[in-house]
Amino acid sequence: MGRPRKALLDRERIGATALELVDEKGDFSVPEMARRLGVQTASVYHHVDGRAGVIELLRERVTDAIDPGSLDAAPWDRALAAWARSYRAAFAAHPRTIPMLMTSPVRAPKVLAQYEQVAAILLDAGFPPPAVMPVITGLDNIVLGSALDMSAPETMWVAAEGVSAPRLSAAQDATGPARADQAFDLTLAGFLAHCRSLPEGGQASSDPPHAP
């Protein structure tokens, strides 16, 4: 029998299948992926470096949805705000990937390139090197925490029978379905305002906290 004209397996199909499984179940296994792809488990390992390699394919696939031009804005805080919103939307579409990706080192070249650009933006804006990673990590925490929050039930605080929480219930009712968006806007604005106040940092910006 001649060889198939089109390869049965490639990294794109592996990444797409892994993402399908994580979206459905919150996790994946290489044998399970192989069954879904209709190949032997060993065939998958010809294309990726084990589970860690699949995780990086997942990371690349999710972050492909981040607007590549968001970091081209100026000044630095406007760029970070635009990137954070696009980043949040990308992960809100696949919230079950977040616990897996947050606990695995970032190795995907395309993703590292984005973080390299963020680091360059901060350094060029006057942030001292020791402040750069705390700012990047803090922004990650805000974005990914909010992306998870977007998948939460609309009503998160439920007073059981016999439990009185009238002020909390009233506040929750008054906020409505925009709670996650409002919380993200508030937290991002406060974070960027604090970053502007860091010694030697954020000198290139005079934008207000809610800059898009």
PDB file of C-alpha atoms in Angstrom:
ATOM      1  CA  MET A   1       0.000   0.000   0.000  1.00  0.00           C
ATOM      2  CA  GLY A   2       1.340   3.423  -0.925  1.00  0.00           C
ATOM      3  CA  ARG A   3       1.948   6.107   1.683  1.00  0.00           C
ATOM      4  CA  PRO A   4      -0.977   8.501   2.321  1.00  0.00           C
ATOM      5  CA  ARG A   5      -0.802  11.786   0.441  1.00  0.00           C
ATOM      6  CA  LYS A   6      -1.485  13.714   3.640  1.00  0.00           C
ATOM      7  CA  ALA A   7       0.203  12.945   6.951  1.00  0.00           C
ATOM      8  CA  LEU A   8      -2.187  11.361   9.431  1.00  0.00           C
ATOM      9  CA  LEU A   9      -0.630  13.239  12.325  1.00  0.00           C
ATOM     10  CA  ASP A  10       1.034  16.581  12.897  1.00  0.00           C
ATOM     11  CA  ARG A  11       1.559  19.002  15.772  1.00  0.00           C
ATOM     12  CA  GLU A  12      -1.471  21.072  14.832  1.00  0.00           C
ATOM     13  CA  ARG A  13      -3.823  18.074  15.059  1.00  0.00           C
ATOM     14  CA  ILE A  14      -2.218  16.981  18.326  1.00  0.00           C
ATOM     15  CA  GLY A  15      -2.676  20.440  19.854  1.00  0.00           C
ATOM     16  CA  ALA A  16      -6.265  20.709  18.651  1.00  0.00           C
ATOM     17  CA  THR A  17      -7.147  17.280  20.039  1.00  0.00           C
ATOM     18  CA  ALA A  18      -5.508  17.997  23.392  1.00  0.00           C
ATOM     19  CA  LEU A  19      -7.462  21.244  23.646  1.00  0.00           C
ATOM     20  CA  GLU A  20     -10.716  19.436  22.857  1.00  0.00           C
ATOM     21  CA  LEU A  21     -10.055  16.971  25.664  1.00  0.00           C
ATOM     22  CA  VAL A  22      -9.119  19.657  28.184  1.00  0.00           C
ATOM     23  CA  ASP A  23     -12.186  21.731  27.277  1.00  0.00           C
ATOM     24  CA  GLU A  24     -14.342  18.645  27.787  1.00  0.00           C
ATOM     25  CA  LYS A  25     -12.697  17.024  30.802  1.00  0.00           C
ATOM     26  CA  GLY A  26     -10.161  19.409  32.297  1.00  0.00           C
ATOM     27  CA  ASP A  27      -7.224  17.142  31.440  1.00  0.00           C
ATOM     28  CA  PHE A  28      -5.791  14.848  28.780  1.00  0.00           C
ATOM     29  CA  SER A  29      -3.635  11.766  28.497  1.00  0.00           C
ATOM     30  CA  VAL A  30      -1.458  10.876  25.545  1.00  0.00           C
ATOM     31  CA  PRO A  31      -3.099   7.435  25.073  1.00  0.00           C
ATOM     32  CA  GLU A  32      -6.537   9.082  25.097  1.00  0.00           C
ATOM     33  CA  MET A  33      -5.377  11.600  22.496  1.00  0.00           C
ATOM     34  CA  ALA A  34      -3.984   8.802  20.347  1.00  0.00           C
ATOM     35  CA  ARG A  35      -7.297   6.934  20.419  1.00  0.00           C
ATOM     36  CA  ARG A  36      -9.168  10.051  19.377  1.00  0.00           C
ATOM     37  CA  LEU A  37      -6.677  10.697  16.589  1.00  0.00           C
ATOM     38  CA  GLY A  38      -6.858   7.087  15.419  1.00  0.00           C
ATOM     39  CA  VAL A  39      -3.134   6.426  15.821  1.00  0.00           C
ATOM     40  CA  GLN A  40      -0.816   4.512  18.123  1.00  0.00           C
ATOM     41  CA  THR A  41       0.415   6.270  21.265  1.00  0.00           C
ATOM     42  CA  ALA A  42       3.993   5.933  20.035  1.00  0.00           C
ATOM     43  CA  SER A  43       3.078   7.948  16.940  1.00  0.00           C
ATOM     44  CA  VAL A  44       2.184  10.957  19.093  1.00  0.00           C
ATOM     45  CA  TYR A  45       5.580  10.821  20.776  1.00  0.00           C
ATOM     46  CA  HIS A  46       7.247  11.130  17.369  1.00  0.00           C
ATOM     47  CA  HIS A  47       5.877  14.686  17.179  1.00  0.00           C
ATOM     48  CA  VAL A  48       6.011  15.955  20.793  1.00  0.00           C
ATOM     49  CA  ASP A  49       8.286  15.599  23.786  1.00  0.00           C
ATOM     50  CA  GLY A  50       5.875  13.770  26.068  1.00  0.00           C
ATOM     51  CA  ARG A  51       3.150  15.400  28.147  1.00  0.00           C
ATOM     52  CA  ALA A  52       5.171  18.584  28.623  1.00  0.00           C
ATOM     53  CA  GLY A  53       5.374  18.988  24.860  1.00  0.00           C
ATOM     54  CA  VAL A  54       1.625  18.622  24.494  1.00  0.00           C
ATOM     55  CA  ILE A  55       1.078  21.235  27.207  1.00  0.00           C
ATOM     56  CA  GLU A  56       3.186  23.697  25.225  1.00  0.00           C
ATOM     57  CA  LEU A  57       1.114  22.973  22.121  1.00  0.00           C
ATOM     58  CA  LEU A  58      -1.962  23.745  24.217  1.00  0.00           C
ATOM     59  CA  ARG A  59      -0.393  26.990  25.381  1.00  0.00           C
ATOM     60  CA  GLU A  60       0.424  28.034  21.835  1.00  0.00           C
ATOM     61  CA  ARG A  61      -3.043  27.152  20.598  1.00  0.00           C
ATOM     62  CA  VAL A  62      -4.810  29.215  23.286  1.00  0.00           C
ATOM     63  CA  THR A  63      -2.460  32.194  23.059  1.00  0.00           C
ATOM     64  CA  ASP A  64      -2.796  32.313  19.268  1.00  0.00           C
ATOM     65  CA  ALA A  65      -6.064  34.139  19.979  1.00  0.00           C
ATOM     66  CA  ILE A  66      -4.254  37.031  21.678  1.00  0.00           C
ATOM     67  CA  ASP A  67      -4.130  40.101  19.438  1.00  0.00           C
ATOM     68  CA  PRO A  68      -0.473  40.362  18.331  1.00  0.00           C
ATOM     69  CA  GLY A  69      -0.819  44.110  17.864  1.00  0.00           C
ATOM     70  CA  SER A  70      -2.011  44.811  21.410  1.00  0.00           C
ATOM     71  CA  LEU A  71       1.546  45.378  22.661  1.00  0.00           C
ATOM     72  CA  ASP A  72       2.264  47.948  19.969  1.00  0.00           C
ATOM     73  CA  ALA A  73       0.207  50.598  21.769  1.00  0.00           C
ATOM     74  CA  ALA A  74       1.926  53.436  23.608  1.00  0.00           C
ATOM     75  CA  PRO A  75       2.661  54.375  26.325  1.00  0.00           C
ATOM     76  CA  TRP A  76       3.585  51.251  28.315  1.00  0.00           C
ATOM     77  CA  ASP A  77       0.449  51.114  30.478  1.00  0.00           C
ATOM     78  CA  ARG A  78      -1.873  51.413  27.481  1.00  0.00           C
ATOM     79  CA  ALA A  79       0.009  48.513  25.835  1.00  0.00           C
ATOM     80  CA  LEU A  80      -0.252  46.356  28.953  1.00  0.00           C
ATOM     81  CA  ALA A  81      -3.961  47.135  29.363  1.00  0.00           C
ATOM     82  CA  ALA A  82      -4.687  46.210  25.738  1.00  0.00           C
ATOM     83  CA  TRP A  83      -2.629  43.018  26.019  1.00  0.00           C
ATOM     84  CA  ALA A  84      -4.324  42.063  29.300  1.00  0.00           C
ATOM     85  CA  ARG A  85      -7.809  42.375  27.790  1.00  0.00           C
ATOM     86  CA  SER A  86      -6.918  40.303  24.732  1.00  0.00           C
ATOM     87  CA  TYR A  87      -5.061  37.763  26.891  1.00  0.00           C
ATOM     88  CA  ARG A  88      -8.082  37.451  29.211  1.00  0.00           C
ATOM     89  CA  ALA A  89     -10.482  36.869  26.307  1.00  0.00           C
ATOM     90  CA  ALA A  90      -8.252  34.127  24.882  1.00  0.00           C
ATOM     91  CA  PHE A  91      -8.174  32.191  28.149  1.00  0.00           C
ATOM     92  CA  ALA A  92     -11.806  32.853  29.019  1.00  0.00           C
ATOM     93  CA  ALA A  93     -12.637  30.743  25.950  1.00  0.00           C
ATOM     94  CA  HIS A  94     -10.675  27.815  27.448  1.00  0.00           C
ATOM     95  CA  PRO A  95     -10.736  28.228  31.257  1.00  0.00           C
ATOM     96  CA  ARG A  96      -9.957  24.586  31.962  1.00  0.00           C
ATOM     97  CA  THR A  97      -6.486  25.018  30.514  1.00  0.00           C
ATOM     98  CA  ILE A  98      -5.546  27.602  33.138  1.00  0.00           C
ATOM     99  CA  PRO A  99      -4.663  25.346  36.121  1.00  0.00           C
ATOM    100  CA  MET A 100      -2.516  23.170  33.846  1.00  0.00           C
ATOM    101  CA  LEU A 101      -0.701  26.036  32.137  1.00  0.00           C
ATOM    102  CA  MET A 102      -0.151  28.081  35.310  1.00  0.00           C
ATOM    103  CA  THR A 103       1.751  25.202  36.934  1.00  0.00           C
ATOM    104  CA  SER A 104       3.961  24.377  33.953  1.00  0.00           C
ATOM    105  CA  PRO A 105       7.021  26.406  32.836  1.00  0.00           C
ATOM    106  CA  VAL A 106       6.517  28.462  29.688  1.00  0.00           C
ATOM    107  CA  ARG A 107       8.660  27.065  26.872  1.00  0.00           C
ATOM    108  CA  ALA A 108       6.643  27.728  23.699  1.00  0.00           C
ATOM    109  CA  PRO A 109       8.724  30.106  21.513  1.00  0.00           C
ATOM    110  CA  LYS A 110       5.734  32.158  20.326  1.00  0.00           C
ATOM    111  CA  VAL A 111       4.577  32.698  23.901  1.00  0.00           C
ATOM    112  CA  LEU A 112       8.062  33.538  25.148  1.00  0.00           C
ATOM    113  CA  ALA A 113       8.262  36.146  22.388  1.00  0.00           C
ATOM    114  CA  GLN A 114       5.220  37.947  23.817  1.00  0.00           C
ATOM    115  CA  TYR A 115       6.695  37.993  27.307  1.00  0.00           C
ATOM    116  CA  GLU A 116      10.008  39.195  25.900  1.00  0.00           C
ATOM    117  CA  GLN A 117       8.140  42.113  24.343  1.00  0.00           C
ATOM    118  CA  VAL A 118       6.396  42.886  27.649  1.00  0.00           C
ATOM    119  CA  ALA A 119       9.744  42.847  29.469  1.00  0.00           C
ATOM    120  CA  ALA A 120      11.231  45.180  26.861  1.00  0.00           C
ATOM    121  CA  ILE A 121       8.285  47.576  27.169  1.00  0.00           C
ATOM    122  CA  LEU A 122       8.699  47.769  30.939  1.00  0.00           C
ATOM    123  CA  LEU A 123      12.470  48.217  30.818  1.00  0.00           C
ATOM    124  CA  ASP A 124      12.168  50.899  28.136  1.00  0.00           C
ATOM    125  CA  ALA A 125       9.598  52.688  30.313  1.00  0.00           C
ATOM    126  CA  GLY A 126      12.127  52.949  33.141  1.00  0.00           C
ATOM    127  CA  PHE A 127      11.230  50.005  35.354  1.00  0.00           C
ATOM    128  CA  PRO A 128      14.326  48.599  37.096  1.00  0.00           C
ATOM    129  CA  PRO A 129      15.107  44.944  36.225  1.00  0.00           C
ATOM    130  CA  PRO A 130      14.098  43.596  39.681  1.00  0.00           C
ATOM    131  CA  ALA A 131      10.590  45.053  39.210  1.00  0.00           C
ATOM    132  CA  VAL A 132       9.900  43.526  35.799  1.00  0.00           C
ATOM    133  CA  MET A 133       9.035  39.952  36.767  1.00  0.00           C
ATOM    134  CA  PRO A 134       6.790  40.963  39.697  1.00  0.00           C
ATOM    135  CA  VAL A 135       4.848  43.227  37.311  1.00  0.00           C
ATOM    136  CA  ILE A 136       4.547  40.492  34.675  1.00  0.00           C
ATOM    137  CA  THR A 137       3.542  37.879  37.256  1.00  0.00           C
ATOM    138  CA  GLY A 138       1.037  40.214  38.872  1.00  0.00           C
ATOM    139  CA  LEU A 139      -0.559  40.922  35.510  1.00  0.00           C
ATOM    140  CA  ASP A 140      -0.700  37.181  34.774  1.00  0.00           C
ATOM    141  CA  ASN A 141      -2.475  36.593  38.087  1.00  0.00           C
ATOM    142  CA  ILE A 142      -5.067  39.269  37.380  1.00  0.00           C
ATOM    143  CA  VAL A 143      -5.757  38.086  33.834  1.00  0.00           C
ATOM    144  CA  LEU A 144      -5.925  34.354  34.504  1.00  0.00           C
ATOM    145  CA  GLY A 145      -7.857  34.733  37.741  1.00  0.00           C
ATOM    146  CA  SER A 146     -10.408  36.878  35.952  1.00  0.00           C
ATOM    147  CA  ALA A 147     -10.604  34.444  33.024  1.00  0.00           C
ATOM    148  CA  LEU A 148     -11.517  31.705  35.506  1.00  0.00           C
ATOM    149  CA  ASP A 149     -14.019  34.017  37.174  1.00  0.00           C
ATOM    150  CA  MET A 150     -15.766  34.511  33.828  1.00  0.00           C
ATOM    151  CA  SER A 151     -16.658  30.807  33.823  1.00  0.00           C
ATOM    152  CA  ALA A 152     -18.119  30.945  37.333  1.00  0.00           C
ATOM    153  CA  PRO A 153     -21.864  30.948  38.027  1.00  0.00           C
ATOM    154  CA  GLU A 154     -23.517  34.351  37.853  1.00  0.00           C
ATOM    155  CA  THR A 155     -24.591  33.973  41.486  1.00  0.00           C
ATOM    156  CA  MET A 156     -21.498  33.004  43.458  1.00  0.00           C
ATOM    157  CA  TRP A 157     -22.680  33.790  46.986  1.00  0.00           C
ATOM    158  CA  VAL A 158     -25.709  31.751  48.012  1.00  0.00           C
ATOM    159  CA  ALA A 159     -27.113  32.086  51.524  1.00  0.00           C
ATOM    160  CA  ALA A 160     -28.578  28.751  52.582  1.00  0.00           C
ATOM    161  CA  GLU A 161     -31.805  28.542  54.504  1.00  0.00           C
ATOM    162  CA  GLY A 162     -31.297  29.963  57.961  1.00  0.00           C
ATOM    163  CA  VAL A 163     -28.232  31.984  56.953  1.00  0.00           C
ATOM    164  CA  SER A 164     -28.682  35.753  56.915  1.00  0.00           C
ATOM    165  CA  ALA A 165     -26.528  37.858  54.580  1.00  0.00           C
ATOM    166  CA  PRO A 166     -28.845  40.680  53.468  1.00  0.00           C
ATOM    167  CA  ARG A 167     -26.138  43.227  52.627  1.00  0.00           C
ATOM    168  CA  LEU A 168     -24.120  40.761  50.589  1.00  0.00           C
ATOM    169  CA  SER A 169     -27.249  39.575  48.764  1.00  0.00           C
ATOM    170  CA  ALA A 170     -28.305  43.141  48.015  1.00  0.00           C
ATOM    171  CA  ALA A 171     -24.847  44.026  46.711  1.00  0.00           C
ATOM    172  CA  GLN A 172     -24.803  40.937  44.510  1.00  0.00           C
ATOM    173  CA  ASP A 173     -28.239  41.703  43.105  1.00  0.00           C
ATOM    174  CA  ALA A 174     -27.235  45.308  42.401  1.00  0.00           C
ATOM    175  CA  THR A 175     -24.150  44.243  40.442  1.00  0.00           C
ATOM    176  CA  GLY A 176     -25.812  41.774  38.102  1.00  0.00           C
ATOM    177  CA  PRO A 177     -24.067  39.759  35.391  1.00  0.00           C
ATOM    178  CA  ALA A 178     -21.297  42.318  34.821  1.00  0.00           C
ATOM    179  CA  ARG A 179     -19.582  41.448  38.118  1.00  0.00           C
ATOM    180  CA  ALA A 180     -16.580  39.709  36.548  1.00  0.00           C
ATOM    181  CA  ASP A 181     -15.962  42.504  34.029  1.00  0.00           C
ATOM    182  CA  GLN A 182     -16.297  45.217  36.653  1.00  0.00           C
ATOM    183  CA  ALA A 183     -13.954  43.380  39.011  1.00  0.00           C
ATOM    184  CA  PHE A 184     -11.384  42.960  36.236  1.00  0.00           C
ATOM    185  CA  ASP A 185     -11.554  46.646  35.276  1.00  0.00           C
ATOM    186  CA  LEU A 186     -11.179  47.682  38.919  1.00  0.00           C
ATOM    187  CA  THR A 187      -8.267  45.353  39.603  1.00  0.00           C
ATOM    188  CA  LEU A 188      -6.413  46.156  36.387  1.00  0.00           C
ATOM    189  CA  ALA A 189      -6.790  49.897  36.918  1.00  0.00           C
ATOM    190  CA  GLY A 190      -5.540  49.631  40.503  1.00  0.00           C
ATOM    191  CA  PHE A 191      -2.620  47.442  39.478  1.00  0.00           C
ATOM    192  CA  LEU A 192      -1.499  49.809  36.728  1.00  0.00           C
ATOM    193  CA  ALA A 193      -1.897  52.815  39.023  1.00  0.00           C
ATOM    194  CA  HIS A 194       0.338  51.118  41.575  1.00  0.00           C
ATOM    195  CA  CYS A 195       2.903  50.262  38.899  1.00  0.00           C
ATOM    196  CA  ARG A 196       3.034  53.921  37.885  1.00  0.00           C
ATOM    197  CA  SER A 197       3.952  54.806  41.460  1.00  0.00           C
ATOM    198  CA  LEU A 198       6.877  52.393  41.713  1.00  0.00           C
ATOM    199  CA  PRO A 199      10.256  54.097  42.198  1.00  0.00           C
ATOM    200  CA  GLU A 200      11.915  54.710  38.829  1.00  0.00           C
ATOM    201  CA  GLY A 201       9.065  52.886  37.095  1.00  0.00           C
ATOM    202  CA  GLY A 202       6.352  53.963  34.706  1.00  0.00           C
ATOM    203  CA  GLN A 203       7.931  57.323  34.001  1.00  0.00           C
ATOM    204  CA  ALA A 204       6.821  57.186  30.373  1.00  0.00           C
ATOM    205  CA  SER A 205       3.105  57.378  31.120  1.00  0.00           C
ATOM    206  CA  SER A 206       0.665  59.978  32.305  1.00  0.00           C
ATOM    207  CA  ASP A 207      -2.457  58.128  31.157  1.00  0.00           C
ATOM    208  CA  PRO A 208      -5.383  57.717  33.571  1.00  0.00           C
ATOM    209  CA  PRO A 209      -5.939  54.265  35.168  1.00  0.00           C
ATOM    210  CA  HIS A 210      -8.794  53.339  32.811  1.00  0.00           C
ATOM    211  CA  ALA A 211      -6.827  53.799  29.592  1.00  0.00           C
ATOM    212  CA  PRO A 212      -8.022  51.191  27.079  1.00  0.00           C
TER     213      PRO A 212
END
